[in-house]
């Protein structure tokens, strides 16, 4: 055999180990099959966020018999286009709209945390409230917003979205599984620690998974049209949403006319 310098041998071993480790990581990041998922918790900042980002996917989950629950962090009182609507009325309006939108995709379990719209930050209080919902609903998978700013899609990076995403991922790890995090949830409310297996992230700059929602696009639009205070003024809503979805589909080599939603998958088990 040809002689090798010991540094070359060590470098070769390092490369092999790195490639092997990367392969393991890729394997771990594959989504868990939906057949193994019983419950999903969706955490977003505002009413309508989950419908813009994932209603087609959520409709498919519900159709498969998966129990989907929503946790909406703010009351949505900064939303809407009609200046004549009193701001104190907007939370009630938006909660009603979200419940109607939920029915369109098979979701009835909806919790509103009622934080002030536009003021959301990833506080310890918000983390605790999300941990509570995790321990109540016991999700195998969670769907959250990206805590990172997406410079390619700035409007997806509303400060409330990033705050909700950051608080949610902190609630997943380390808090919800740790019996010593927010001990009163266990001692006073009897909420046992819970380990979420997987998180799907909306509006990520680096999505690595798509869902073909061509068959449920009509349900997505039904959900979005339920948010009358937010969408009724937009005559081009369906065209806009379809174009987003067709772009996602084209990037992932789906047939022309297909519509897709995209996510980043994070293994959190």
PDB file of C-alpha atoms in Angstrom:
ATOM      1  CA  UNK A   1       0.000   0.000   0.000  1.00  0.00           C
ATOM      2  CA  UNK A   2       1.234   3.528  -0.644  1.00  0.00           C
ATOM      3  CA  UNK A   3       2.385   5.337   2.449  1.00  0.00           C
ATOM      4  CA  UNK A   4       0.250   8.137   3.853  1.00  0.00           C
ATOM      5  CA  UNK A   5       1.109  10.964   6.118  1.00  0.00           C
ATOM      6  CA  UNK A   6      -0.716  10.581   9.429  1.00  0.00           C
ATOM      7  CA  UNK A   7      -2.372  13.981   8.923  1.00  0.00           C
ATOM      8  CA  UNK A   8      -3.813  12.814   5.590  1.00  0.00           C
ATOM      9  CA  UNK A   9      -5.223   9.697   7.243  1.00  0.00           C
ATOM     10  CA  UNK A  10      -6.825  11.732  10.016  1.00  0.00           C
ATOM     11  CA  UNK A  11      -8.280  14.147   7.456  1.00  0.00           C
ATOM     12  CA  UNK A  12      -9.743  11.258   5.440  1.00  0.00           C
ATOM     13  CA  UNK A  13     -11.291   9.751   8.554  1.00  0.00           C
ATOM     14  CA  UNK A  14     -12.728  13.146   9.466  1.00  0.00           C
ATOM     15  CA  UNK A  15     -14.347  13.513   6.032  1.00  0.00           C
ATOM     16  CA  UNK A  16     -15.868  10.020   6.225  1.00  0.00           C
ATOM     17  CA  UNK A  17     -17.221  10.668   9.705  1.00  0.00           C
ATOM     18  CA  UNK A  18     -18.654  14.031   8.618  1.00  0.00           C
ATOM     19  CA  UNK A  19     -20.398  12.507   5.603  1.00  0.00           C
ATOM     20  CA  UNK A  20     -21.788   9.717   7.757  1.00  0.00           C
ATOM     21  CA  UNK A  21     -23.041  12.163  10.360  1.00  0.00           C
ATOM     22  CA  UNK A  22     -24.699  14.279   7.672  1.00  0.00           C
ATOM     23  CA  UNK A  23     -26.459  11.194   6.329  1.00  0.00           C
ATOM     24  CA  UNK A  24     -27.807  10.452   9.802  1.00  0.00           C
ATOM     25  CA  UNK A  25     -29.049  14.023  10.162  1.00  0.00           C
ATOM     26  CA  UNK A  26     -30.818  13.847   6.799  1.00  0.00           C
ATOM     27  CA  UNK A  27     -32.461  10.608   7.844  1.00  0.00           C
ATOM     28  CA  UNK A  28     -33.653  12.122  11.115  1.00  0.00           C
ATOM     29  CA  UNK A  29     -35.103  15.155   9.357  1.00  0.00           C
ATOM     30  CA  UNK A  30     -37.487  13.090   7.206  1.00  0.00           C
ATOM     31  CA  UNK A  31     -41.069  13.864   8.263  1.00  0.00           C
ATOM     32  CA  UNK A  32     -42.803  11.311  10.399  1.00  0.00           C
ATOM     33  CA  UNK A  33     -45.458   9.573   8.327  1.00  0.00           C
ATOM     34  CA  UNK A  34     -48.933  10.964   8.937  1.00  0.00           C
ATOM     35  CA  UNK A  35     -50.115   7.456   9.818  1.00  0.00           C
ATOM     36  CA  UNK A  36     -48.004   7.712  12.981  1.00  0.00           C
ATOM     37  CA  UNK A  37     -49.420  11.117  13.977  1.00  0.00           C
ATOM     38  CA  UNK A  38     -52.516  11.279  16.197  1.00  0.00           C
ATOM     39  CA  UNK A  39     -52.519  14.928  17.330  1.00  0.00           C
ATOM     40  CA  UNK A  40     -51.145  18.202  15.965  1.00  0.00           C
ATOM     41  CA  UNK A  41     -50.968  21.625  17.637  1.00  0.00           C
ATOM     42  CA  UNK A  42     -50.755  24.720  15.435  1.00  0.00           C
ATOM     43  CA  UNK A  43     -49.357  27.859  17.110  1.00  0.00           C
ATOM     44  CA  UNK A  44     -49.609  31.195  15.286  1.00  0.00           C
ATOM     45  CA  UNK A  45     -49.613  34.869  16.128  1.00  0.00           C
ATOM     46  CA  UNK A  46     -52.909  35.954  14.542  1.00  0.00           C
ATOM     47  CA  UNK A  47     -56.244  34.604  13.408  1.00  0.00           C
ATOM     48  CA  UNK A  48     -55.824  33.769   9.677  1.00  0.00           C
ATOM     49  CA  UNK A  49     -52.056  33.034   9.857  1.00  0.00           C
ATOM     50  CA  UNK A  50     -52.571  29.272   9.833  1.00  0.00           C
ATOM     51  CA  UNK A  51     -54.947  29.545   6.877  1.00  0.00           C
ATOM     52  CA  UNK A  52     -52.609  31.593   4.718  1.00  0.00           C
ATOM     53  CA  UNK A  53     -49.701  29.316   5.595  1.00  0.00           C
ATOM     54  CA  UNK A  54     -51.114  25.821   5.841  1.00  0.00           C
ATOM     55  CA  UNK A  55     -54.903  25.453   5.499  1.00  0.00           C
ATOM     56  CA  UNK A  56     -54.612  23.027   2.580  1.00  0.00           C
ATOM     57  CA  UNK A  57     -52.270  20.795   4.564  1.00  0.00           C
ATOM     58  CA  UNK A  58     -54.387  21.065   7.714  1.00  0.00           C
ATOM     59  CA  UNK A  59     -57.474  19.993   5.749  1.00  0.00           C
ATOM     60  CA  UNK A  60     -55.615  16.867   4.647  1.00  0.00           C
ATOM     61  CA  UNK A  61     -54.531  16.080   8.197  1.00  0.00           C
ATOM     62  CA  UNK A  62     -58.112  16.399   9.434  1.00  0.00           C
ATOM     63  CA  UNK A  63     -59.379  14.179   6.606  1.00  0.00           C
ATOM     64  CA  UNK A  64     -56.928  11.486   7.763  1.00  0.00           C
ATOM     65  CA  UNK A  65     -58.460  11.526  11.233  1.00  0.00           C
ATOM     66  CA  UNK A  66     -55.665  13.490  12.903  1.00  0.00           C
ATOM     67  CA  UNK A  67     -56.881  15.754  15.732  1.00  0.00           C
ATOM     68  CA  UNK A  68     -55.689  19.290  14.944  1.00  0.00           C
ATOM     69  CA  UNK A  69     -55.834  22.040  17.588  1.00  0.00           C
ATOM     70  CA  UNK A  70     -55.067  25.745  17.206  1.00  0.00           C
ATOM     71  CA  UNK A  71     -53.382  28.087  19.685  1.00  0.00           C
ATOM     72  CA  UNK A  72     -53.700  31.702  18.497  1.00  0.00           C
ATOM     73  CA  UNK A  73     -51.478  34.052  20.481  1.00  0.00           C
ATOM     74  CA  UNK A  74     -52.983  37.519  19.842  1.00  0.00           C
ATOM     75  CA  UNK A  75     -56.506  38.878  19.671  1.00  0.00           C
ATOM     76  CA  UNK A  76     -55.965  40.340  16.187  1.00  0.00           C
ATOM     77  CA  UNK A  77     -57.224  43.793  17.119  1.00  0.00           C
ATOM     78  CA  UNK A  78     -54.838  45.593  14.745  1.00  0.00           C
ATOM     79  CA  UNK A  79     -56.227  43.761  11.728  1.00  0.00           C
ATOM     80  CA  UNK A  80     -58.856  44.788   9.209  1.00  0.00           C
ATOM     81  CA  UNK A  81     -59.355  47.474   6.572  1.00  0.00           C
ATOM     82  CA  UNK A  82     -62.577  49.127   7.784  1.00  0.00           C
ATOM     83  CA  UNK A  83     -61.746  52.182   9.891  1.00  0.00           C
ATOM     84  CA  UNK A  84     -65.352  52.430  11.075  1.00  0.00           C
ATOM     85  CA  UNK A  85     -65.118  49.180  13.056  1.00  0.00           C
ATOM     86  CA  UNK A  86     -64.370  49.957  16.734  1.00  0.00           C
ATOM     87  CA  UNK A  87     -61.069  48.371  17.781  1.00  0.00           C
ATOM     88  CA  UNK A  88     -62.677  46.858  20.872  1.00  0.00           C
ATOM     89  CA  UNK A  89     -64.984  44.870  18.576  1.00  0.00           C
ATOM     90  CA  UNK A  90     -62.236  43.425  16.420  1.00  0.00           C
ATOM     91  CA  UNK A  91     -61.096  40.582  18.749  1.00  0.00           C
ATOM     92  CA  UNK A  92     -64.634  39.170  18.867  1.00  0.00           C
ATOM     93  CA  UNK A  93     -64.972  39.483  15.084  1.00  0.00           C
ATOM     94  CA  UNK A  94     -61.668  37.811  14.382  1.00  0.00           C
ATOM     95  CA  UNK A  95     -62.242  34.968  16.801  1.00  0.00           C
ATOM     96  CA  UNK A  96     -65.583  34.231  15.137  1.00  0.00           C
ATOM     97  CA  UNK A  97     -63.929  34.314  11.717  1.00  0.00           C
ATOM     98  CA  UNK A  98     -61.194  31.918  12.833  1.00  0.00           C
ATOM     99  CA  UNK A  99     -63.740  29.477  14.207  1.00  0.00           C
ATOM    100  CA  UNK A 100     -65.600  29.558  10.875  1.00  0.00           C
ATOM    101  CA  UNK A 101     -62.325  29.074   9.012  1.00  0.00           C
ATOM    102  CA  UNK A 102     -61.495  26.141  11.268  1.00  0.00           C
ATOM    103  CA  UNK A 103     -64.742  24.416  10.325  1.00  0.00           C
ATOM    104  CA  UNK A 104     -63.716  24.599   6.663  1.00  0.00           C
ATOM    105  CA  UNK A 105     -60.645  22.452   7.353  1.00  0.00           C
ATOM    106  CA  UNK A 106     -62.015  20.239  10.124  1.00  0.00           C
ATOM    107  CA  UNK A 107     -60.710  22.103  13.189  1.00  0.00           C
ATOM    108  CA  UNK A 108     -62.925  22.948  16.167  1.00  0.00           C
ATOM    109  CA  UNK A 109     -60.452  22.960  19.081  1.00  0.00           C
ATOM    110  CA  UNK A 110     -59.209  26.572  19.098  1.00  0.00           C
ATOM    111  CA  UNK A 111     -57.637  28.435  22.026  1.00  0.00           C
ATOM    112  CA  UNK A 112     -57.060  32.200  21.941  1.00  0.00           C
ATOM    113  CA  UNK A 113     -54.386  33.505  24.308  1.00  0.00           C
ATOM    114  CA  UNK A 114     -55.549  37.111  23.724  1.00  0.00           C
ATOM    115  CA  UNK A 115     -52.197  38.874  23.756  1.00  0.00           C
ATOM    116  CA  UNK A 116     -52.296  42.342  22.225  1.00  0.00           C
ATOM    117  CA  UNK A 117     -51.898  42.361  18.448  1.00  0.00           C
ATOM    118  CA  UNK A 118     -48.692  44.059  17.291  1.00  0.00           C
ATOM    119  CA  UNK A 119     -47.098  43.877  20.731  1.00  0.00           C
ATOM    120  CA  UNK A 120     -46.200  40.189  20.867  1.00  0.00           C
ATOM    121  CA  UNK A 121     -42.745  39.324  22.191  1.00  0.00           C
ATOM    122  CA  UNK A 122     -41.362  35.905  23.245  1.00  0.00           C
ATOM    123  CA  UNK A 123     -41.725  36.463  26.966  1.00  0.00           C
ATOM    124  CA  UNK A 124     -41.506  33.813  29.644  1.00  0.00           C
ATOM    125  CA  UNK A 125     -45.255  34.307  30.150  1.00  0.00           C
ATOM    126  CA  UNK A 126     -46.009  33.519  26.502  1.00  0.00           C
ATOM    127  CA  UNK A 127     -43.752  30.465  26.647  1.00  0.00           C
ATOM    128  CA  UNK A 128     -45.635  29.214  29.688  1.00  0.00           C
ATOM    129  CA  UNK A 129     -49.004  29.708  28.004  1.00  0.00           C
ATOM    130  CA  UNK A 130     -47.845  27.699  24.987  1.00  0.00           C
ATOM    131  CA  UNK A 131     -46.356  24.981  27.212  1.00  0.00           C
ATOM    132  CA  UNK A 132     -49.753  24.721  28.886  1.00  0.00           C
ATOM    133  CA  UNK A 133     -51.419  24.130  25.514  1.00  0.00           C
ATOM    134  CA  UNK A 134     -48.793  21.568  24.551  1.00  0.00           C
ATOM    135  CA  UNK A 135     -49.354  19.612  27.757  1.00  0.00           C
ATOM    136  CA  UNK A 136     -53.137  19.819  27.351  1.00  0.00           C
ATOM    137  CA  UNK A 137     -53.270  18.752  23.695  1.00  0.00           C
ATOM    138  CA  UNK A 138     -50.270  16.348  23.742  1.00  0.00           C
ATOM    139  CA  UNK A 139     -49.305  16.843  20.081  1.00  0.00           C
ATOM    140  CA  UNK A 140     -47.054  14.441  18.199  1.00  0.00           C
ATOM    141  CA  UNK A 141     -46.346  17.229  15.717  1.00  0.00           C
ATOM    142  CA  UNK A 142     -46.509  21.020  15.943  1.00  0.00           C
ATOM    143  CA  UNK A 143     -46.862  23.588  13.197  1.00  0.00           C
ATOM    144  CA  UNK A 144     -45.357  26.983  13.992  1.00  0.00           C
ATOM    145  CA  UNK A 145     -44.219  30.182  12.307  1.00  0.00           C
ATOM    146  CA  UNK A 146     -40.590  30.868  11.551  1.00  0.00           C
ATOM    147  CA  UNK A 147     -38.724  32.823  14.242  1.00  0.00           C
ATOM    148  CA  UNK A 148     -36.298  34.014  11.535  1.00  0.00           C
ATOM    149  CA  UNK A 149     -36.844  36.969   9.244  1.00  0.00           C
ATOM    150  CA  UNK A 150     -37.438  35.958   5.631  1.00  0.00           C
ATOM    151  CA  UNK A 151     -35.931  38.705   3.496  1.00  0.00           C
ATOM    152  CA  UNK A 152     -37.436  37.184   0.350  1.00  0.00           C
ATOM    153  CA  UNK A 153     -40.953  37.327   1.810  1.00  0.00           C
ATOM    154  CA  UNK A 154     -40.902  40.226   4.248  1.00  0.00           C
ATOM    155  CA  UNK A 155     -44.660  40.211   4.863  1.00  0.00           C
ATOM    156  CA  UNK A 156     -44.373  36.670   6.206  1.00  0.00           C
ATOM    157  CA  UNK A 157     -41.968  38.039   8.831  1.00  0.00           C
ATOM    158  CA  UNK A 158     -44.343  40.212  10.831  1.00  0.00           C
ATOM    159  CA  UNK A 159     -42.712  40.794  14.245  1.00  0.00           C
ATOM    160  CA  UNK A 160     -45.618  38.979  15.908  1.00  0.00           C
ATOM    161  CA  UNK A 161     -45.022  35.952  13.649  1.00  0.00           C
ATOM    162  CA  UNK A 162     -41.369  35.746  14.647  1.00  0.00           C
ATOM    163  CA  UNK A 163     -42.221  36.215  18.324  1.00  0.00           C
ATOM    164  CA  UNK A 164     -44.836  33.453  18.205  1.00  0.00           C
ATOM    165  CA  UNK A 165     -42.388  31.167  16.416  1.00  0.00           C
ATOM    166  CA  UNK A 166     -39.585  31.824  18.891  1.00  0.00           C
ATOM    167  CA  UNK A 167     -41.823  31.328  21.928  1.00  0.00           C
ATOM    168  CA  UNK A 168     -43.285  28.156  20.412  1.00  0.00           C
ATOM    169  CA  UNK A 169     -39.962  26.485  19.671  1.00  0.00           C
ATOM    170  CA  UNK A 170     -38.712  27.379  23.162  1.00  0.00           C
ATOM    171  CA  UNK A 171     -41.878  25.847  24.573  1.00  0.00           C
ATOM    172  CA  UNK A 172     -41.196  22.657  22.584  1.00  0.00           C
ATOM    173  CA  UNK A 173     -37.583  22.560  23.749  1.00  0.00           C
ATOM    174  CA  UNK A 174     -36.694  22.694  26.526  1.00  0.00           C
ATOM    175  CA  UNK A 175     -39.844  23.585  28.430  1.00  0.00           C
ATOM    176  CA  UNK A 176     -42.764  21.276  27.673  1.00  0.00           C
ATOM    177  CA  UNK A 177     -40.804  18.062  28.327  1.00  0.00           C
ATOM    178  CA  UNK A 178     -39.108  19.345  31.483  1.00  0.00           C
ATOM    179  CA  UNK A 179     -41.015  18.665  34.747  1.00  0.00           C
ATOM    180  CA  UNK A 180     -39.019  21.427  36.430  1.00  0.00           C
ATOM    181  CA  UNK A 181     -40.022  24.104  33.915  1.00  0.00           C
ATOM    182  CA  UNK A 182     -43.106  25.964  35.154  1.00  0.00           C
ATOM    183  CA  UNK A 183     -43.544  23.544  38.039  1.00  0.00           C
ATOM    184  CA  UNK A 184     -46.971  24.959  38.901  1.00  0.00           C
ATOM    185  CA  UNK A 185     -48.354  23.549  35.649  1.00  0.00           C
ATOM    186  CA  UNK A 186     -47.628  20.092  37.039  1.00  0.00           C
ATOM    187  CA  UNK A 187     -48.259  20.699  40.736  1.00  0.00           C
ATOM    188  CA  UNK A 188     -51.349  22.928  40.510  1.00  0.00           C
ATOM    189  CA  UNK A 189     -52.869  22.037  37.122  1.00  0.00           C
ATOM    190  CA  UNK A 190     -51.795  18.403  36.872  1.00  0.00           C
ATOM    191  CA  UNK A 191     -50.295  18.895  33.394  1.00  0.00           C
ATOM    192  CA  UNK A 192     -47.677  16.252  32.799  1.00  0.00           C
ATOM    193  CA  UNK A 193     -44.515  16.989  30.759  1.00  0.00           C
ATOM    194  CA  UNK A 194     -44.872  16.226  27.057  1.00  0.00           C
ATOM    195  CA  UNK A 195     -42.257  15.618  24.355  1.00  0.00           C
ATOM    196  CA  UNK A 196     -43.203  16.840  20.867  1.00  0.00           C
ATOM    197  CA  UNK A 197     -41.685  14.560  18.223  1.00  0.00           C
ATOM    198  CA  UNK A 198     -41.580  16.941  15.295  1.00  0.00           C
ATOM    199  CA  UNK A 199     -42.096  20.597  14.338  1.00  0.00           C
ATOM    200  CA  UNK A 200     -43.105  21.931  10.923  1.00  0.00           C
ATOM    201  CA  UNK A 201     -42.134  25.555  10.288  1.00  0.00           C
ATOM    202  CA  UNK A 202     -44.072  27.870   7.973  1.00  0.00           C
ATOM    203  CA  UNK A 203     -42.463  30.746   6.017  1.00  0.00           C
ATOM    204  CA  UNK A 204     -38.954  29.352   6.370  1.00  0.00           C
ATOM    205  CA  UNK A 205     -36.269  30.621   4.009  1.00  0.00           C
ATOM    206  CA  UNK A 206     -35.021  27.041   3.724  1.00  0.00           C
ATOM    207  CA  UNK A 207     -38.082  24.778   3.336  1.00  0.00           C
ATOM    208  CA  UNK A 208     -37.268  21.101   2.843  1.00  0.00           C
ATOM    209  CA  UNK A 209     -40.708  19.535   2.511  1.00  0.00           C
ATOM    210  CA  UNK A 210     -43.796  20.218   0.406  1.00  0.00           C
ATOM    211  CA  UNK A 211     -47.413  19.075   0.532  1.00  0.00           C
ATOM    212  CA  UNK A 212     -49.431  18.921  -2.676  1.00  0.00           C
ATOM    213  CA  UNK A 213     -52.695  20.678  -1.735  1.00  0.00           C
ATOM    214  CA  UNK A 214     -54.274  20.721  -5.194  1.00  0.00           C
ATOM    215  CA  UNK A 215     -57.138  18.535  -3.894  1.00  0.00           C
ATOM    216  CA  UNK A 216     -57.740  20.760  -0.842  1.00  0.00           C
ATOM    217  CA  UNK A 217     -57.093  24.191  -2.353  1.00  0.00           C
ATOM    218  CA  UNK A 218     -60.847  24.848  -2.340  1.00  0.00           C
ATOM    219  CA  UNK A 219     -60.926  24.256   1.425  1.00  0.00           C
ATOM    220  CA  UNK A 220     -57.967  26.595   1.887  1.00  0.00           C
ATOM    221  CA  UNK A 221     -59.844  29.326   0.010  1.00  0.00           C
ATOM    222  CA  UNK A 222     -63.021  28.651   1.986  1.00  0.00           C
ATOM    223  CA  UNK A 223     -61.028  29.138   5.174  1.00  0.00           C
ATOM    224  CA  UNK A 224     -59.427  32.349   3.895  1.00  0.00           C
ATOM    225  CA  UNK A 225     -62.740  33.776   2.730  1.00  0.00           C
ATOM    226  CA  UNK A 226     -64.067  33.168   6.255  1.00  0.00           C
ATOM    227  CA  UNK A 227     -61.744  35.958   7.434  1.00  0.00           C
ATOM    228  CA  UNK A 228     -64.077  38.580   5.987  1.00  0.00           C
ATOM    229  CA  UNK A 229     -62.563  41.491   7.896  1.00  0.00           C
ATOM    230  CA  UNK A 230     -59.131  40.650   6.494  1.00  0.00           C
ATOM    231  CA  UNK A 231     -59.768  39.412   2.967  1.00  0.00           C
ATOM    232  CA  UNK A 232     -63.085  40.752   1.612  1.00  0.00           C
ATOM    233  CA  UNK A 233     -61.395  43.857   0.175  1.00  0.00           C
ATOM    234  CA  UNK A 234     -58.975  41.778  -1.921  1.00  0.00           C
ATOM    235  CA  UNK A 235     -60.641  40.931  -5.240  1.00  0.00           C
ATOM    236  CA  UNK A 236     -57.512  39.073  -6.360  1.00  0.00           C
ATOM    237  CA  UNK A 237     -57.159  36.930  -3.242  1.00  0.00           C
ATOM    238  CA  UNK A 238     -57.624  33.553  -4.907  1.00  0.00           C
ATOM    239  CA  UNK A 239     -55.367  34.463  -7.822  1.00  0.00           C
ATOM    240  CA  UNK A 240     -52.661  35.634  -5.426  1.00  0.00           C
ATOM    241  CA  UNK A 241     -52.842  32.552  -3.205  1.00  0.00           C
ATOM    242  CA  UNK A 242     -52.958  30.197  -6.179  1.00  0.00           C
ATOM    243  CA  UNK A 243     -49.867  31.836  -7.694  1.00  0.00           C
ATOM    244  CA  UNK A 244     -47.988  31.362  -4.415  1.00  0.00           C
ATOM    245  CA  UNK A 245     -48.968  27.711  -4.340  1.00  0.00           C
ATOM    246  CA  UNK A 246     -48.189  27.105  -8.013  1.00  0.00           C
ATOM    247  CA  UNK A 247     -44.740  28.611  -7.504  1.00  0.00           C
ATOM    248  CA  UNK A 248     -44.136  26.210  -4.607  1.00  0.00           C
ATOM    249  CA  UNK A 249     -45.338  23.324  -6.756  1.00  0.00           C
ATOM    250  CA  UNK A 250     -43.129  24.259  -9.717  1.00  0.00           C
ATOM    251  CA  UNK A 251     -40.026  24.483  -7.531  1.00  0.00           C
ATOM    252  CA  UNK A 252     -40.756  20.954  -6.330  1.00  0.00           C
ATOM    253  CA  UNK A 253     -41.365  19.606  -9.864  1.00  0.00           C
ATOM    254  CA  UNK A 254     -45.058  18.923  -9.465  1.00  0.00           C
ATOM    255  CA  UNK A 255     -47.251  18.858 -12.601  1.00  0.00           C
ATOM    256  CA  UNK A 256     -48.355  22.176 -14.100  1.00  0.00           C
ATOM    257  CA  UNK A 257     -51.445  23.494 -12.324  1.00  0.00           C
ATOM    258  CA  UNK A 258     -50.570  21.853  -9.020  1.00  0.00           C
ATOM    259  CA  UNK A 259     -50.622  23.863  -5.793  1.00  0.00           C
ATOM    260  CA  UNK A 260     -48.329  23.219  -2.825  1.00  0.00           C
ATOM    261  CA  UNK A 261     -47.520  24.461   0.654  1.00  0.00           C
ATOM    262  CA  UNK A 262     -43.926  24.243   1.899  1.00  0.00           C
ATOM    263  CA  UNK A 263     -42.365  23.755   5.319  1.00  0.00           C
ATOM    264  CA  UNK A 264     -39.115  23.160   7.151  1.00  0.00           C
ATOM    265  CA  UNK A 265     -39.108  19.969   9.188  1.00  0.00           C
ATOM    266  CA  UNK A 266     -37.383  19.942  12.583  1.00  0.00           C
ATOM    267  CA  UNK A 267     -36.905  16.715  14.529  1.00  0.00           C
ATOM    268  CA  UNK A 268     -37.526  17.519  18.203  1.00  0.00           C
ATOM    269  CA  UNK A 269     -37.894  14.035  19.681  1.00  0.00           C
TER     270      UNK A 269
END
